[in-house]
CSV table of C-alpha atoms in Angstrom, one decimal:
chain,number,residue,atom,x,y,z
A,821,UNK,CA,0.0,0.0,0.0
A,822,UNK,CA,2.8,2.4,0.9
A,823,UNK,CA,4.7,1.9,-2.3
A,824,UNK,CA,1.5,2.3,-4.3
A,825,UNK,CA,0.8,5.5,-2.5
A,826,UNK,CA,4.1,6.8,-3.8
A,827,UNK,CA,3.2,5.4,-7.2
A,828,UNK,CA,-0.1,7.4,-7.1
A,829,UNK,CA,1.8,10.6,-6.0
A,830,UNK,CA,4.3,10.1,-8.8
A,831,UNK,CA,1.4,9.6,-11.3
A,832,UNK,CA,-0.1,12.9,-10.2
A,833,UNK,CA,3.3,14.6,-10.5
A,834,UNK,CA,4.1,13.1,-13.9
A,835,UNK,CA,0.6,14.0,-15.1
A,836,UNK,CA,1.1,17.6,-14.1
A,837,UNK,CA,4.4,17.8,-15.9
A,838,UNK,CA,2.9,16.3,-19.0
A,839,UNK,CA,0.0,18.7,-18.9
A,840,UNK,CA,2.3,21.7,-18.4
A,841,UNK,CA,4.5,20.5,-21.2
A,842,UNK,CA,1.6,20.2,-23.6
A,843,UNK,CA,0.4,23.7,-22.7
A,844,UNK,CA,3.9,25.2,-22.4
A,845,UNK,CA,3.0,28.5,-24.0
A,846,UNK,CA,0.5,29.2,-21.2
A,847,UNK,CA,3.1,28.3,-18.6
A,848,UNK,CA,5.7,30.4,-20.2
A,849,UNK,CA,3.3,33.3,-19.8
A,850,UNK,CA,3.9,33.4,-16.1
A,851,UNK,CA,7.6,33.8,-16.7
A,852,UNK,CA,7.1,36.4,-19.4
A,853,UNK,CA,4.9,38.3,-17.0
A,854,UNK,CA,7.7,38.2,-14.4
A,855,UNK,CA,10.2,39.4,-17.0
A,856,UNK,CA,8.0,42.2,-18.3
A,857,UNK,CA,6.9,43.6,-14.9
A,858,UNK,CA,10.5,43.8,-13.7
A,859,UNK,CA,11.6,45.4,-17.0
A,860,UNK,CA,9.0,48.1,-16.6
A,861,UNK,CA,10.7,49.5,-13.5
A,862,UNK,CA,14.0,50.6,-15.1
A,863,UNK,CA,11.9,52.2,-17.8
A,864,UNK,CA,9.6,54.0,-15.4
A,865,UNK,CA,12.1,54.9,-12.7
A,866,UNK,CA,15.1,55.8,-15.0
A,867,UNK,CA,18.5,54.2,-15.4
A,868,UNK,CA,19.9,55.6,-12.1
A,869,UNK,CA,21.8,52.6,-10.8
A,870,UNK,CA,21.7,53.6,-7.1
A,871,UNK,CA,18.0,54.3,-7.2
A,872,UNK,CA,17.3,51.0,-9.0
A,873,UNK,CA,19.5,49.0,-6.6
A,874,UNK,CA,17.6,50.5,-3.7
A,875,UNK,CA,14.2,49.3,-5.0
A,876,UNK,CA,15.5,46.1,-6.6
A,877,UNK,CA,14.7,43.6,-3.8
A,878,UNK,CA,11.2,44.9,-3.4
A,879,UNK,CA,10.5,45.0,-7.1
A,880,UNK,CA,11.8,41.5,-7.8
A,881,UNK,CA,9.9,40.0,-4.9
A,882,UNK,CA,6.6,41.8,-5.8
A,883,UNK,CA,7.0,40.7,-9.4
A,884,UNK,CA,7.6,37.1,-8.4
A,885,UNK,CA,4.7,37.2,-6.0
A,886,UNK,CA,2.3,38.6,-8.6
A,887,UNK,CA,3.5,36.0,-11.2
A,888,UNK,CA,2.8,33.2,-8.7
A,889,UNK,CA,-0.7,34.6,-7.9
A,890,UNK,CA,-1.4,34.7,-11.7
A,891,UNK,CA,-0.5,31.1,-12.0
A,892,UNK,CA,-2.7,30.0,-9.1
A,893,UNK,CA,-6.0,30.7,-10.9
A,894,UNK,CA,-5.1,27.9,-13.3
A,895,UNK,CA,-4.1,25.4,-10.6
A,896,UNK,CA,-7.4,23.5,-10.3
A,897,UNK,CA,-9.8,25.1,-12.6
A,898,UNK,CA,-9.5,22.9,-15.7
A,899,UNK,CA,-9.5,19.7,-13.6
A,900,UNK,CA,-12.6,21.1,-12.0
A,901,UNK,CA,-14.5,21.8,-15.2
A,902,UNK,CA,-13.4,18.5,-16.8
A,903,UNK,CA,-14.4,16.4,-13.9
A,904,UNK,CA,-10.8,15.1,-13.2
A,905,UNK,CA,-10.9,16.7,-9.8
A,906,UNK,CA,-14.0,14.5,-8.8
A,907,UNK,CA,-11.9,11.5,-9.8
A,908,UNK,CA,-8.9,12.7,-7.7
A,909,UNK,CA,-11.2,13.0,-4.7
A,910,UNK,CA,-12.4,9.4,-5.2
A,911,UNK,CA,-8.9,8.0,-5.0
A,912,UNK,CA,-8.4,5.5,-2.2
A,913,UNK,CA,-5.2,7.3,-1.2
A,914,UNK,CA,-5.1,10.3,1.2
A,915,UNK,CA,-6.1,13.4,-0.8
A,916,UNK,CA,-3.5,15.4,1.2
A,917,UNK,CA,-0.7,13.4,-0.3
A,918,UNK,CA,-2.1,13.7,-3.9
A,919,UNK,CA,-2.6,17.4,-3.4
A,920,UNK,CA,1.0,17.7,-2.2
A,921,UNK,CA,2.2,16.0,-5.3
A,922,UNK,CA,0.2,18.3,-7.5
A,923,UNK,CA,1.5,21.4,-5.7
A,924,UNK,CA,5.0,20.1,-5.9
A,925,UNK,CA,4.7,19.8,-9.7
A,926,UNK,CA,3.2,23.3,-9.9
A,927,UNK,CA,6.1,24.8,-8.0
A,928,UNK,CA,8.7,23.0,-10.1
A,929,UNK,CA,7.1,24.5,-13.2
A,930,UNK,CA,6.5,28.1,-11.8
A,931,UNK,CA,8.4,28.9,-8.6
A,932,UNK,CA,11.6,27.1,-9.6
A,933,UNK,CA,12.0,28.8,-13.0
A,934,UNK,CA,11.2,32.2,-11.4
A,935,UNK,CA,13.9,31.7,-8.8
A,936,UNK,CA,16.4,30.6,-11.5
A,937,UNK,CA,15.6,33.4,-13.8
A,938,UNK,CA,15.7,36.1,-11.1
A,939,UNK,CA,19.5,36.8,-11.2
A,940,UNK,CA,19.2,37.8,-14.9
A,941,UNK,CA,16.5,40.3,-14.0
A,942,UNK,CA,18.4,41.5,-11.0
A,943,UNK,CA,21.2,42.6,-13.2
A,944,UNK,CA,19.0,45.0,-15.0
A,945,UNK,CA,17.8,46.2,-11.7
A,946,UNK,CA,21.4,46.9,-10.7
A,947,UNK,CA,21.3,44.6,-7.7
A,948,UNK,CA,24.8,44.2,-6.3
A,949,UNK,CA,26.4,40.8,-7.3
A,950,UNK,CA,26.9,39.8,-3.7
A,951,UNK,CA,23.1,39.8,-3.1
A,952,UNK,CA,22.5,37.3,-6.0
A,953,UNK,CA,22.8,34.1,-4.0
A,954,UNK,CA,20.5,35.4,-1.3
A,955,UNK,CA,18.0,36.5,-4.0
A,956,UNK,CA,17.9,33.0,-5.5
A,957,UNK,CA,17.8,31.3,-2.1
A,958,UNK,CA,15.1,33.6,-0.8
A,959,UNK,CA,12.9,32.8,-3.8
A,960,UNK,CA,13.7,29.1,-3.6
A,961,UNK,CA,12.4,29.2,0.0
A,962,UNK,CA,9.7,31.7,-0.5
A,963,UNK,CA,7.9,30.7,-3.8
A,964,UNK,CA,6.9,27.2,-2.5
A,965,UNK,CA,5.3,29.0,0.5
A,966,UNK,CA,3.4,31.2,-2.0
A,967,UNK,CA,2.2,28.2,-4.0
A,968,UNK,CA,1.2,26.2,-0.9
A,969,UNK,CA,-0.7,29.0,0.8
A,970,UNK,CA,-2.2,30.2,-2.5
A,971,UNK,CA,-3.6,26.8,-3.3
A,972,UNK,CA,-6.1,27.0,-0.4
A,973,UNK,CA,-8.1,30.0,-1.7
A,974,UNK,CA,-7.7,28.6,-5.2
A,975,UNK,CA,-9.4,25.5,-4.0
A,976,UNK,CA,-12.1,27.4,-2.0
A,977,UNK,CA,-13.1,29.6,-4.9
A,978,UNK,CA,-13.7,26.8,-7.4
A,979,UNK,CA,-17.2,27.2,-8.9
A,980,UNK,CA,-17.4,30.8,-7.8
A,981,UNK,CA,-17.9,33.3,-10.7
A,982,UNK,CA,-15.0,35.6,-11.0
A,983,UNK,CA,-12.9,33.3,-8.9
A,984,UNK,CA,-9.6,34.4,-10.4
A,985,UNK,CA,-9.8,38.0,-9.0
A,986,UNK,CA,-11.1,36.6,-5.7
A,987,UNK,CA,-8.1,34.4,-5.3
A,988,UNK,CA,-5.8,37.4,-5.7
A,989,UNK,CA,-7.8,39.4,-3.1
A,990,UNK,CA,-7.8,36.5,-0.6
A,991,UNK,CA,-4.2,35.5,-1.1
A,992,UNK,CA,-2.3,38.8,-1.3
A,993,UNK,CA,-2.8,39.7,2.4
A,994,UNK,CA,-1.7,36.2,3.4
A,995,UNK,CA,1.5,36.7,1.3
A,996,UNK,CA,2.7,39.8,3.2
A,997,UNK,CA,4.9,38.1,5.8
A,998,UNK,CA,6.6,36.1,3.1
A,999,UNK,CA,7.1,39.3,1.0
A,1000,UNK,CA,8.5,41.3,3.9
A,1001,UNK,CA,11.0,38.7,4.9
A,1002,UNK,CA,11.9,37.8,1.4
A,1003,UNK,CA,12.6,41.3,0.2
A,1004,UNK,CA,14.3,42.2,3.5
A,1005,UNK,CA,16.7,39.2,3.1
A,1006,UNK,CA,17.8,40.5,-0.3
A,1007,UNK,CA,18.1,44.1,0.9
A,1008,UNK,CA,20.1,43.0,3.8
A,1009,UNK,CA,22.4,40.9,1.6
A,1010,UNK,CA,22.8,43.9,-0.7
A,1011,UNK,CA,23.8,46.1,2.3
A,1012,UNK,CA,25.6,44.4,5.1
A,1013,UNK,CA,25.8,40.7,4.7
A,1014,UNK,CA,25.3,39.4,8.3
A,1015,UNK,CA,21.6,40.1,8.7
A,1016,UNK,CA,20.3,38.0,5.8
A,1017,UNK,CA,20.5,34.6,7.5
A,1018,UNK,CA,17.9,35.6,10.1
A,1019,UNK,CA,15.4,36.5,7.4
A,1020,UNK,CA,16.2,33.3,5.4
A,1021,UNK,CA,15.7,31.2,8.5
A,1022,UNK,CA,12.3,32.7,9.0
A,1023,UNK,CA,11.4,32.0,5.4
A,1024,UNK,CA,12.5,28.4,5.9
A,1025,UNK,CA,10.3,28.3,9.0
A,1026,UNK,CA,7.4,29.5,7.0
A,1027,UNK,CA,8.1,26.8,4.4
A,1028,UNK,CA,8.1,24.1,7.0
A,1029,UNK,CA,4.8,25.3,8.5
A,1030,UNK,CA,3.2,25.6,5.0
A,1031,UNK,CA,4.5,22.1,4.0
A,1032,UNK,CA,2.9,20.7,7.2
A,1033,UNK,CA,-0.5,22.3,7.0
A,1034,UNK,CA,-1.3,23.7,3.6
A,1035,UNK,CA,-1.8,20.4,1.7
A,1036,UNK,CA,-4.2,19.3,4.5
A,1037,UNK,CA,-6.1,22.6,4.4
A,1038,UNK,CA,-6.2,22.5,0.6
A,1039,UNK,CA,-7.5,19.0,0.5
A,1040,UNK,CA,-10.4,19.9,2.9
A,1041,UNK,CA,-11.1,23.0,0.8
A,1042,UNK,CA,-11.4,20.9,-2.3
A,1043,UNK,CA,-13.9,18.5,-0.5
A,1044,UNK,CA,-16.0,21.5,0.5
A,1045,UNK,CA,-15.9,23.1,-2.9
A,1046,UNK,CA,-17.0,19.9,-4.7
A,1047,UNK,CA,-19.8,19.1,-2.3
B,868,UNK,CA,-30.8,-14.2,1.8
B,869,UNK,CA,-27.1,-13.1,2.2
B,870,UNK,CA,-26.2,-9.7,3.4
B,871,UNK,CA,-26.6,-6.9,0.9
B,872,UNK,CA,-23.4,-5.6,-0.7
B,873,UNK,CA,-24.7,-2.0,-1.0
B,874,UNK,CA,-27.6,-0.7,1.0
B,875,UNK,CA,-29.1,2.7,1.3
B,876,UNK,CA,-31.7,3.6,3.9
B,877,UNK,CA,-33.9,6.7,4.3
B,878,UNK,CA,-31.5,8.9,2.3
B,879,UNK,CA,-32.4,12.5,1.7
B,880,UNK,CA,-30.4,15.1,-0.2
B,881,UNK,CA,-30.7,18.8,-0.7
B,882,UNK,CA,-29.2,21.3,-3.1
B,883,UNK,CA,-28.7,24.7,-1.6
B,884,UNK,CA,-31.6,25.0,0.9
B,885,UNK,CA,-34.0,23.0,-1.3
B,886,UNK,CA,-34.7,19.4,-0.3
B,887,UNK,CA,-34.6,17.4,-3.5
B,888,UNK,CA,-35.8,13.9,-2.3
B,889,UNK,CA,-36.2,12.0,0.9
B,890,UNK,CA,-36.7,8.5,2.1
B,891,UNK,CA,-34.7,6.8,-0.6
B,892,UNK,CA,-34.0,3.2,0.3
B,893,UNK,CA,-32.8,0.2,-1.7
B,894,UNK,CA,-30.5,-2.8,-1.4
B,895,UNK,CA,-28.2,-4.3,-4.0
B,896,UNK,CA,-26.9,-7.9,-3.7
B,897,UNK,CA,-24.0,-9.3,-5.7
B,898,UNK,CA,-24.8,-9.3,-9.4
B,899,UNK,CA,-27.7,-6.8,-9.1
B,900,UNK,CA,-28.1,-3.5,-10.9
B,901,UNK,CA,-30.4,-0.6,-10.4
B,902,UNK,CA,-31.6,1.8,-13.1
B,903,UNK,CA,-32.3,5.2,-11.5
B,904,UNK,CA,-34.8,7.1,-13.5
B,905,UNK,CA,-36.4,10.5,-13.2
B,906,UNK,CA,-37.0,13.8,-15.0
B,907,UNK,CA,-34.3,16.4,-15.1
B,908,UNK,CA,-33.7,18.4,-11.9
B,909,UNK,CA,-35.0,15.7,-9.6
B,910,UNK,CA,-31.6,15.1,-8.2
B,911,UNK,CA,-30.3,11.9,-9.9
B,912,UNK,CA,-26.8,13.3,-10.2
B,913,UNK,CA,-27.0,14.6,-6.6
B,914,UNK,CA,-28.1,11.2,-5.4
B,915,UNK,CA,-25.1,9.5,-7.2
B,916,UNK,CA,-22.6,12.1,-5.9
B,917,UNK,CA,-24.0,11.6,-2.3
B,918,UNK,CA,-23.6,7.8,-2.7
B,919,UNK,CA,-20.0,8.0,-3.8
B,920,UNK,CA,-19.1,10.5,-1.1
B,921,UNK,CA,-18.5,13.6,-3.2
B,922,UNK,CA,-21.7,15.2,-1.9
B,923,UNK,CA,-23.1,15.1,1.6
B,924,UNK,CA,-26.6,13.8,2.2
B,925,UNK,CA,-28.9,15.5,4.6
B,926,UNK,CA,-29.6,12.3,6.5
B,927,UNK,CA,-29.7,8.6,5.8
B,928,UNK,CA,-27.6,5.6,6.0
B,929,UNK,CA,-25.3,4.3,3.3
B,930,UNK,CA,-23.6,0.9,3.9
B,931,UNK,CA,-21.1,-1.2,2.1
B,932,UNK,CA,-21.2,-4.9,3.2
B,933,UNK,CA,-23.0,-3.8,6.4
B,934,UNK,CA,-20.5,-1.0,7.3
B,935,UNK,CA,-21.3,2.7,7.1
B,936,UNK,CA,-19.3,4.2,4.3
B,937,UNK,CA,-18.5,7.2,6.4
B,938,UNK,CA,-16.7,4.9,8.8
B,939,UNK,CA,-14.9,3.2,6.0
B,940,UNK,CA,-13.5,6.5,4.7
B,941,UNK,CA,-10.8,6.0,2.0
B,942,UNK,CA,-11.4,2.3,2.1
B,943,UNK,CA,-14.8,2.8,0.5
B,944,UNK,CA,-13.1,4.5,-2.5
B,945,UNK,CA,-11.1,1.3,-3.0
B,946,UNK,CA,-14.4,-0.5,-3.9
B,947,UNK,CA,-16.2,2.0,-6.0
B,948,UNK,CA,-15.7,3.4,-9.5
B,949,UNK,CA,-17.6,6.5,-10.5
B,950,UNK,CA,-18.3,7.7,-14.0
B,951,UNK,CA,-19.6,11.3,-13.7
B,952,UNK,CA,-21.6,13.2,-16.3
B,953,UNK,CA,-18.2,14.9,-16.9
B,954,UNK,CA,-15.6,12.5,-18.3
B,955,UNK,CA,-12.8,13.4,-16.1
B,956,UNK,CA,-10.3,13.3,-18.9
B,957,UNK,CA,-7.7,15.9,-19.9
B,958,UNK,CA,-7.7,16.9,-23.6
B,959,UNK,CA,-3.9,17.4,-23.6
B,960,UNK,CA,-3.2,13.8,-22.7
B,961,UNK,CA,-3.4,10.8,-25.0
B,962,UNK,CA,-6.0,8.0,-24.5
B,963,UNK,CA,-3.3,5.7,-23.0
B,964,UNK,CA,-2.0,8.5,-20.7
B,965,UNK,CA,-5.4,9.3,-19.5
B,966,UNK,CA,-6.1,5.6,-18.6
B,967,UNK,CA,-2.7,5.1,-17.1
B,968,UNK,CA,-2.9,8.1,-14.7
B,969,UNK,CA,-6.4,7.1,-13.7
B,970,UNK,CA,-5.2,3.6,-12.9
B,971,UNK,CA,-2.2,4.8,-10.8
B,972,UNK,CA,-4.2,7.4,-8.9
B,973,UNK,CA,-6.9,4.8,-8.1
B,974,UNK,CA,-4.6,2.1,-6.8
B,975,UNK,CA,-3.9,0.1,-10.0
B,976,UNK,CA,-0.2,0.0,-9.1
B,977,UNK,CA,0.4,-3.0,-11.4
B,978,UNK,CA,-1.2,-1.3,-14.4
B,979,UNK,CA,1.2,-1.4,-17.3
B,980,UNK,CA,1.0,-0.7,-21.0
B,981,UNK,CA,-0.6,-4.1,-21.7
B,982,UNK,CA,-3.5,-3.6,-19.2
B,983,UNK,CA,-4.1,-0.1,-20.7
B,984,UNK,CA,-4.2,-1.4,-24.2
B,985,UNK,CA,-6.5,-4.3,-23.2
B,986,UNK,CA,-8.9,-1.8,-21.6
B,987,UNK,CA,-8.8,0.5,-24.6
B,988,UNK,CA,-9.5,-2.5,-26.9
B,989,UNK,CA,-12.6,-3.5,-24.9
B,990,UNK,CA,-14.2,-0.1,-25.5
B,991,UNK,CA,-13.1,-0.2,-29.2
B,992,UNK,CA,-10.4,2.4,-28.9
B,993,UNK,CA,-7.4,0.1,-29.5
B,994,UNK,CA,-6.3,2.1,-32.5
B,995,UNK,CA,-6.6,5.5,-30.7
B,996,UNK,CA,-4.2,4.8,-27.8
B,997,UNK,CA,-1.7,7.4,-28.9
B,998,UNK,CA,-4.3,10.0,-29.9
B,999,UNK,CA,-4.8,13.1,-27.7
B,1000,UNK,CA,-8.3,13.2,-26.2
B,1001,UNK,CA,-8.8,16.6,-27.8
B,1002,UNK,CA,-8.9,14.9,-31.2
B,1003,UNK,CA,-11.7,12.5,-30.1
B,1004,UNK,CA,-15.4,12.8,-30.6
B,1005,UNK,CA,-17.8,13.1,-27.7
B,1006,UNK,CA,-18.7,9.4,-28.0
B,1007,UNK,CA,-15.1,8.3,-28.1
B,1008,UNK,CA,-14.3,10.4,-25.0
B,1009,UNK,CA,-17.2,8.8,-23.2
B,1010,UNK,CA,-15.8,5.3,-24.1
B,1011,UNK,CA,-12.3,6.4,-23.0
B,1012,UNK,CA,-13.8,7.4,-19.6
B,1013,UNK,CA,-15.3,3.9,-19.4
B,1014,UNK,CA,-12.0,2.3,-20.2
B,1015,UNK,CA,-10.7,4.0,-17.0
B,1016,UNK,CA,-13.2,1.9,-15.0
B,1017,UNK,CA,-12.0,-1.3,-16.6
B,1018,UNK,CA,-8.3,-0.9,-15.5
B,1019,UNK,CA,-9.3,-0.8,-11.8
B,1020,UNK,CA,-11.2,-3.8,-10.6
B,1021,UNK,CA,-14.1,-2.3,-8.5
B,1022,UNK,CA,-17.2,-4.2,-7.3
B,1023,UNK,CA,-19.4,-1.1,-7.1
B,1024,UNK,CA,-20.1,0.9,-10.3
B,1025,UNK,CA,-21.8,4.2,-10.1
B,1026,UNK,CA,-22.6,5.4,-13.6
B,1027,UNK,CA,-24.1,8.8,-14.4
B,1028,UNK,CA,-25.7,8.9,-17.8
B,1029,UNK,CA,-23.2,6.4,-19.3
B,1030,UNK,CA,-24.9,6.2,-22.6
B,1031,UNK,CA,-24.7,9.9,-23.4
B,1032,UNK,CA,-23.2,10.5,-26.9
B,1033,UNK,CA,-22.8,6.8,-27.6
B,1034,UNK,CA,-23.9,5.3,-30.9
B,1035,UNK,CA,-26.1,2.2,-31.0
B,1036,UNK,CA,-23.2,-0.3,-31.3
B,1037,UNK,CA,-21.4,1.3,-28.4
B,1038,UNK,CA,-24.5,1.3,-26.2
B,1039,UNK,CA,-24.8,-2.5,-26.9
B,1040,UNK,CA,-21.0,-2.9,-26.1
B,1041,UNK,CA,-21.4,-1.0,-22.8
B,1042,UNK,CA,-24.5,-3.0,-21.8
B,1043,UNK,CA,-22.5,-6.2,-22.2
B,1044,UNK,CA,-19.6,-4.7,-20.2
B,1045,UNK,CA,-22.0,-4.0,-17.4
B,1046,UNK,CA,-23.4,-7.5,-17.7
B,1047,UNK,CA,-20.0,-8.9,-17.5
B,1048,UNK,CA,-19.3,-6.8,-14.4
B,1049,UNK,CA,-22.5,-8.1,-12.8
B,1050,UNK,CA,-21.7,-11.7,-13.6
B,1051,UNK,CA,-18.4,-11.2,-11.8
B,1052,UNK,CA,-20.3,-10.5,-8.6
B,1053,UNK,CA,-20.3,-6.7,-8.9
B,1054,UNK,CA,-23.1,-4.3,-8.5
B,1055,UNK,CA,-24.0,-1.3,-10.5
B,1056,UNK,CA,-26.2,1.8,-10.2
B,1057,UNK,CA,-27.0,3.4,-13.5
B,1058,UNK,CA,-28.6,6.9,-13.8
B,1059,UNK,CA,-30.1,7.3,-17.2
B,1060,UNK,CA,-33.2,8.7,-18.7
B,1061,UNK,CA,-32.5,6.5,-21.7
B,1062,UNK,CA,-34.1,3.1,-21.9
B,1063,UNK,CA,-31.6,0.2,-22.3
B,1064,UNK,CA,-31.9,-3.5,-22.4
B,1065,UNK,CA,-30.1,-5.2,-19.5
B,1066,UNK,CA,-31.7,-8.5,-18.3
B,1067,UNK,CA,-32.7,-8.5,-14.6
B,1068,UNK,CA,-32.1,-4.8,-13.9
B,1069,UNK,CA,-34.5,-3.1,-11.5
B,1070,UNK,CA,-35.9,0.3,-12.2
B,1071,UNK,CA,-36.0,2.9,-9.5
B,1072,UNK,CA,-38.1,6.0,-10.0
B,1073,UNK,CA,-36.7,8.9,-8.1
B,1074,UNK,CA,-39.9,10.8,-8.9
B,1075,UNK,CA,-41.8,9.0,-6.1
B,1076,UNK,CA,-39.4,10.4,-3.5
B,1077,UNK,CA,-39.3,14.0,-4.5
B,1078,UNK,CA,-40.1,16.4,-1.7
B,1079,UNK,CA,-41.8,19.6,-2.7
B,1080,UNK,CA,-40.9,21.9,0.1
B,1081,UNK,CA,-38.3,24.6,0.8
């Protein structure tokens, strides 16, 4: 039973990767959004390097956060309208585990590329080189938290008209702690290096908490939504 | 008389704050099937969703082999297969991929390419294994959804309008698949407003249980 639970989780994971691959232009849109939003700032604020470097941590983090929020509206909606979500709920395996696999795949396809792409965009924001590792690390720790937390309102608003905007309204306030510590970590690394570890540890703590509770909450939200 | 495999007693369901039906009771023994009939909007789909645990009934007792399904929890999902009025397929995946993921997610850990091909062949889609579901007709998608039920061996079938979009030959093929399932000791509940010819099936008219109150 245990090994077949892992088999089921792997099937969910592989299925998501396949689906994303077959709709890769849509997925790429999230990354393009991230690139465009961050590119708008040097254009609007002006090419003053000091000024850009000052706002860079905040801009990069807000852009990553908005891109993740954008991707969340797509998380369950097609599975919901096509009826595959019904079938997922009828699996003999714990729904929490299957939801976890689904969210893991979603992060691998959105959060991970965002984090890996961020140094490139940080260059145009004139972020000091010494802050690059912290930027990537903060996004690697922070974006899974965004995906995990955001999945709960995404599940709750299924079947609600205009659910997409509602997800953003519900989820953005929940994102503030992650945003604050994420952006602060990068800013600290750009200034004096010693302070960043505290912020990163807090982000890691958020991640552990989210990993423990969000899939469970998301699974319950799905059961409520499909009732 | 041996104990019933699937029994429902005094079940009532609501949609929103409107009670749809009440006092629904029936029993199914091994090899028996029930044809649930009724006009649109009387809650046939709601009944089926309540029986498989996707919906929550107002009150009533649903038992599998004498045990309440609520106490069985996830174990109950290991005995049932549900075909909703939605097919539960993804257009981007091929027929074989759809069946394979269904099998794995529903506990068919030993499901390999051979099992998948055999299931597709039984619904007449052997040649379409590598075709994305988006390039299939409505009837073919319906048959693909049925192929998913065949890769997991479940004694309880809950079918919501399984004959929708099927041509005459496919209806006949599906009826014989259900017959085969019943011969193997399974039970089936079929919601359909379409008449079909299945020997020994009992009809259940939901109309008689409709509650007209708010």
